Amino acid sequence: MSEHAGERPIEAGIRTDLRDTMSYGGYLDLDRLLSAQHPVSVPEHHDELLFIIQHQTTELWFKLVLHELRAVRANLDADDPARARKGLARVKHIFRTLAEQWSVLATLTPSEYAEFRGSLGSSSGFQSHQYRAVEFILGNKNAGMLTVFDADPAARAVLAELLDSPTVYDAFLRHLARQGHAVPDEVLHRDVRQAWTMHEHLVPVVRRIYDDTETHWADYATCEDLVDIEDAFQFWRFRHLRTVQRTIGFTTGTGGSSGASFLRRALDLTFFPELYEVRTGIGASATPPRR
């Protein structure tokens, strides 16, 4: 059989009759996925599809982040830090992917966005319940946020469950206590509905781990994994801020927030303050090297 120049023939073993069998498109439910983009601008603006897909893919990644962080928490509850660390590593890479994704949206110029921004109404990323869920499970809880989702009972239920549940950090600290570390009772029995705040008495516990990494290697490595998560999350927040500034300057957000100023304040939030505080004194008392 003759072949056209440059044409690669289909291998004999590849299945081409996909009737009555599981196909790629069927497994991924692509008919529904690829028909879920509904631009609302009239006439439809070319760049609105980019805007929709950017945010839809972010929500898909958030779904996986929540899936992984729930498993991380369960593995720490089961004193299985190795499996927990695998999940933390995956979440870190997801947030690195999400941060890089902002570079695609940054190709949307202010003039282009202005042509369809008015069509978005009051919709805003502020209303993403999955983003709030990620914040909740990492420690930045806010019971007042539930009212934003009163019109969406399913989303509100997700947040209410996470509000009442220990965070990933709570699970880690309880794991440390079971390994013999002197985690203060006030930390172990704190009100998990409250946002995490700095616990000064926890810093010496963390310092003990960092001062003897050989003895406490698994705990030390997990501390660093948590720092990786926070760094990756904060870098995603920063890229979000810069993209917003690049696109709308300091204009008020579509959901009523102050826009860039609101996002900048979020950079001051921290999930694991003790893991950063402990770095201040590391090496301060070490003997300087001989010359």
mmCIF file of C-alpha atoms in Angstrom, residues 39-218:
data_model
loop_
_atom_site.group_PDB
_atom_site.id
_atom_site.type_symbol
_atom_site.label_atom_id
_atom_site.label_comp_id
_atom_site.label_asym_id
_atom_site.label_seq_id
_atom_site.Cartn_x
_atom_site.Cartn_y
_atom_site.Cartn_z
ATOM 1 C CA PRO A 39 -19.673 33.585 26.795
ATOM 2 C CA VAL A 40 -22.309 36.171 27.696
ATOM 3 C CA SER A 41 -20.992 39.263 25.903
ATOM 4 C CA VAL A 42 -23.144 40.514 23.012
ATOM 5 C CA PRO A 43 -21.773 40.398 20.436
ATOM 6 C CA GLU A 44 -19.530 37.626 21.736
ATOM 7 C CA HIS A 45 -16.052 39.000 22.391
ATOM 8 C CA HIS A 46 -13.181 36.875 21.109
ATOM 9 C CA ASP A 47 -11.217 37.021 24.400
ATOM 10 C CA GLU A 48 -14.058 36.034 26.720
ATOM 11 C CA LEU A 49 -13.385 32.345 26.013
ATOM 12 C CA LEU A 50 -9.856 32.776 27.405
ATOM 13 C CA PHE A 51 -11.284 34.381 30.546
ATOM 14 C CA ILE A 52 -13.775 31.560 31.089
ATOM 15 C CA ILE A 53 -11.322 28.720 30.478
ATOM 16 C CA GLN A 54 -8.705 30.323 32.741
ATOM 17 C CA HIS A 55 -11.121 30.289 35.652
ATOM 18 C CA GLN A 56 -12.703 26.928 34.881
ATOM 19 C CA THR A 57 -9.314 25.195 34.807
ATOM 20 C CA THR A 58 -8.408 26.919 38.073
ATOM 21 C CA GLU A 59 -11.538 25.457 39.660
ATOM 22 C CA LEU A 60 -10.616 21.986 38.372
ATOM 23 C CA TRP A 61 -7.186 22.302 39.971
ATOM 24 C CA PHE A 62 -8.783 23.540 43.216
ATOM 25 C CA LYS A 63 -10.951 20.424 43.206
ATOM 26 C CA LEU A 64 -7.809 18.281 43.070
ATOM 27 C CA VAL A 65 -6.071 20.392 45.733
ATOM 28 C CA LEU A 66 -8.967 19.796 48.128
ATOM 29 C CA HIS A 67 -8.965 16.100 47.290
ATOM 30 C CA GLU A 68 -5.248 15.868 48.078
ATOM 31 C CA LEU A 69 -5.337 17.997 51.245
ATOM 32 C CA ARG A 70 -8.159 15.916 52.697
ATOM 33 C CA ALA A 71 -6.009 12.837 52.087
ATOM 34 C CA VAL A 72 -2.960 14.558 53.618
ATOM 35 C CA ARG A 73 -4.963 15.296 56.744
ATOM 36 C CA ALA A 74 -6.211 11.700 56.936
ATOM 37 C CA ASN A 75 -2.684 10.324 56.507
ATOM 38 C CA LEU A 76 -1.353 12.547 59.278
ATOM 39 C CA ASP A 77 -4.219 11.397 61.497
ATOM 40 C CA ALA A 78 -3.053 7.850 60.751
ATOM 41 C CA ASP A 79 0.582 8.770 61.568
ATOM 42 C CA ASP A 80 1.651 8.085 57.995
ATOM 43 C CA PRO A 81 3.789 11.141 57.171
ATOM 44 C CA ALA A 82 5.327 9.499 54.094
ATOM 45 C CA ARG A 83 1.976 9.352 52.316
ATOM 46 C CA ALA A 84 1.095 12.808 53.612
ATOM 47 C CA ARG A 85 4.299 14.217 52.146
ATOM 48 C CA LYS A 86 3.457 12.712 48.748
ATOM 49 C CA GLY A 87 0.172 14.629 48.759
ATOM 50 C CA LEU A 88 1.824 17.853 49.900
ATOM 51 C CA ALA A 89 4.338 17.577 47.070
ATOM 52 C CA ARG A 90 1.518 17.191 44.567
ATOM 53 C CA VAL A 91 -0.325 20.230 45.921
ATOM 54 C CA LYS A 92 2.855 22.280 45.731
ATOM 55 C CA HIS A 93 3.237 21.478 42.037
ATOM 56 C CA ILE A 94 -0.427 22.233 41.375
ATOM 57 C CA PHE A 95 0.012 25.721 42.782
ATOM 58 C CA ARG A 96 3.140 26.219 40.719
ATOM 59 C CA THR A 97 1.087 25.303 37.648
ATOM 60 C CA LEU A 98 -1.680 27.687 38.727
ATOM 61 C CA ALA A 99 0.832 30.488 39.222
ATOM 62 C CA GLU A 100 2.253 30.017 35.743
ATOM 63 C CA GLN A 101 -1.274 29.951 34.329
ATOM 64 C CA TRP A 102 -1.647 33.651 35.158
ATOM 65 C CA SER A 103 0.830 34.383 32.357
ATOM 66 C CA VAL A 104 -1.797 33.233 29.849
ATOM 67 C CA LEU A 105 -4.472 35.553 31.250
ATOM 68 C CA ALA A 106 -1.921 38.372 31.340
ATOM 69 C CA THR A 107 -2.034 38.387 27.530
ATOM 70 C CA LEU A 108 -5.497 39.957 27.921
ATOM 71 C CA THR A 109 -4.941 43.701 27.594
ATOM 72 C CA PRO A 110 -6.917 46.304 29.575
ATOM 73 C CA SER A 111 -8.676 47.483 26.406
ATOM 74 C CA GLU A 112 -9.683 43.940 25.463
ATOM 75 C CA TYR A 113 -10.998 43.113 28.932
ATOM 76 C CA ALA A 114 -12.939 46.370 29.126
ATOM 77 C CA GLU A 115 -14.908 45.345 26.055
ATOM 78 C CA PHE A 116 -16.643 42.457 27.880
ATOM 79 C CA ARG A 117 -16.045 43.115 31.599
ATOM 80 C CA GLY A 118 -19.433 44.749 31.996
ATOM 81 C CA SER A 119 -21.088 41.492 30.926
ATOM 82 C CA LEU A 120 -19.743 39.683 34.007
ATOM 83 C CA GLY A 121 -22.183 41.473 36.306
ATOM 84 C CA SER A 122 -21.306 40.872 39.968
ATOM 85 C CA SER A 123 -19.565 37.535 39.369
ATOM 86 C CA SER A 124 -16.114 37.439 40.952
ATOM 87 C CA GLY A 125 -13.406 35.041 42.030
ATOM 88 C CA PHE A 126 -14.213 36.201 45.567
ATOM 89 C CA GLN A 127 -17.235 33.908 45.248
ATOM 90 C CA SER A 128 -15.205 30.752 44.570
ATOM 91 C CA HIS A 129 -16.230 28.356 47.336
ATOM 92 C CA GLN A 130 -13.395 25.977 46.434
ATOM 93 C CA TYR A 131 -10.808 28.692 46.943
ATOM 94 C CA ARG A 132 -12.353 29.418 50.354
ATOM 95 C CA ALA A 133 -12.349 25.693 51.104
ATOM 96 C CA VAL A 134 -8.617 25.498 50.375
ATOM 97 C CA GLU A 135 -8.026 28.436 52.702
ATOM 98 C CA PHE A 136 -10.174 26.812 55.407
ATOM 99 C CA ILE A 137 -8.411 23.453 55.337
ATOM 100 C CA LEU A 138 -5.026 25.222 55.465
ATOM 101 C CA GLY A 139 -6.048 27.377 58.434
ATOM 102 C CA ASN A 140 -7.418 30.698 57.197
ATOM 103 C CA LYS A 141 -10.967 30.183 58.465
ATOM 104 C CA ASN A 142 -13.686 32.806 58.525
ATOM 105 C CA ALA A 143 -17.192 31.817 59.581
ATOM 106 C CA GLY A 144 -18.520 35.048 58.099
ATOM 107 C CA MET A 145 -17.667 33.800 54.602
ATOM 108 C CA LEU A 146 -20.470 31.223 54.794
ATOM 109 C CA THR A 147 -23.094 33.916 54.271
ATOM 110 C CA VAL A 148 -21.655 34.579 50.811
ATOM 111 C CA PHE A 149 -22.879 31.119 49.855
ATOM 112 C CA ASP A 150 -26.355 31.193 51.361
ATOM 113 C CA ALA A 151 -27.768 30.997 47.826
ATOM 114 C CA ASP A 152 -25.695 27.854 47.125
ATOM 115 C CA PRO A 153 -26.477 25.269 49.849
ATOM 116 C CA ALA A 154 -24.061 22.657 48.482
ATOM 117 C CA ALA A 155 -21.117 25.083 48.505
ATOM 118 C CA ARG A 156 -22.088 26.366 51.942
ATOM 119 C CA ALA A 157 -22.188 22.793 53.274
ATOM 120 C CA VAL A 158 -18.645 22.141 52.057
ATOM 121 C CA LEU A 159 -17.365 25.230 53.857
ATOM 122 C CA ALA A 160 -19.379 24.517 57.008
ATOM 123 C CA GLU A 161 -17.873 21.019 57.227
ATOM 124 C CA LEU A 162 -14.330 22.354 56.828
ATOM 125 C CA LEU A 163 -15.008 25.148 59.303
ATOM 126 C CA ASP A 164 -15.882 22.554 61.943
ATOM 127 C CA SER A 165 -12.970 20.248 61.073
ATOM 128 C CA PRO A 166 -9.281 20.332 62.029
ATOM 129 C CA THR A 167 -6.917 21.834 59.479
ATOM 130 C CA VAL A 168 -3.962 20.089 57.864
ATOM 131 C CA TYR A 169 -1.734 21.947 60.352
ATOM 132 C CA ASP A 170 -3.880 20.771 63.277
ATOM 133 C CA ALA A 171 -3.474 17.193 62.048
ATOM 134 C CA PHE A 172 0.288 17.634 61.731
ATOM 135 C CA LEU A 173 0.672 19.080 65.223
ATOM 136 C CA ARG A 174 -1.401 16.296 66.715
ATOM 137 C CA HIS A 175 0.818 13.840 64.880
ATOM 138 C CA LEU A 176 3.875 15.534 66.403
ATOM 139 C CA ALA A 177 2.333 15.201 69.875
ATOM 140 C CA ARG A 178 1.832 11.468 69.327
ATOM 141 C CA GLN A 179 5.516 11.229 68.355
ATOM 142 C CA GLY A 180 6.493 12.629 71.745
ATOM 143 C CA HIS A 181 6.893 16.325 70.955
ATOM 144 C CA ALA A 182 5.683 18.680 73.694
ATOM 145 C CA VAL A 183 2.946 20.395 71.692
ATOM 146 C CA PRO A 184 1.052 22.659 74.140
ATOM 147 C CA ASP A 185 -2.428 21.532 75.207
ATOM 148 C CA GLU A 186 -3.793 24.929 74.195
ATOM 149 C CA VAL A 187 -2.784 24.077 70.634
ATOM 150 C CA LEU A 188 -4.043 20.496 70.684
ATOM 151 C CA HIS A 189 -7.432 21.522 72.082
ATOM 152 C CA ARG A 190 -7.915 24.837 70.305
ATOM 153 C CA ASP A 191 -11.234 25.845 68.744
ATOM 154 C CA VAL A 192 -10.754 24.596 65.184
ATOM 155 C CA ARG A 193 -13.445 26.983 63.937
ATOM 156 C CA GLN A 194 -11.059 29.868 64.494
ATOM 157 C CA ALA A 195 -8.428 31.025 62.037
ATOM 158 C CA TRP A 196 -4.940 29.908 62.979
ATOM 159 C CA THR A 197 -2.903 32.544 64.780
ATOM 160 C CA MET A 198 0.650 32.575 66.063
ATOM 161 C CA HIS A 199 1.277 30.366 69.131
ATOM 162 C CA GLU A 200 4.529 31.495 70.747
ATOM 163 C CA HIS A 201 4.752 28.380 72.932
ATOM 164 C CA LEU A 202 4.792 26.208 69.823
ATOM 165 C CA VAL A 203 7.955 27.782 68.427
ATOM 166 C CA PRO A 204 10.331 25.971 70.857
ATOM 167 C CA VAL A 205 8.747 22.656 69.795
ATOM 168 C CA VAL A 206 9.492 23.424 66.167
ATOM 169 C CA ARG A 207 12.972 24.687 67.051
ATOM 170 C CA ARG A 208 13.769 21.359 68.714
ATOM 171 C CA ILE A 209 12.970 19.632 65.432
ATOM 172 C CA TYR A 210 15.122 22.021 63.405
ATOM 173 C CA ASP A 211 18.000 21.847 65.893
ATOM 174 C CA ASP A 212 18.242 18.054 65.525
ATOM 175 C CA THR A 213 17.135 17.213 62.016
ATOM 176 C CA GLU A 214 18.893 13.858 62.042
ATOM 177 C CA THR A 215 16.795 12.583 64.948
ATOM 178 C CA HIS A 216 13.587 14.205 63.739
ATOM 179 C CA TRP A 217 14.103 13.919 60.006
ATOM 180 C CA ALA A 218 10.542 12.916 59.005
#
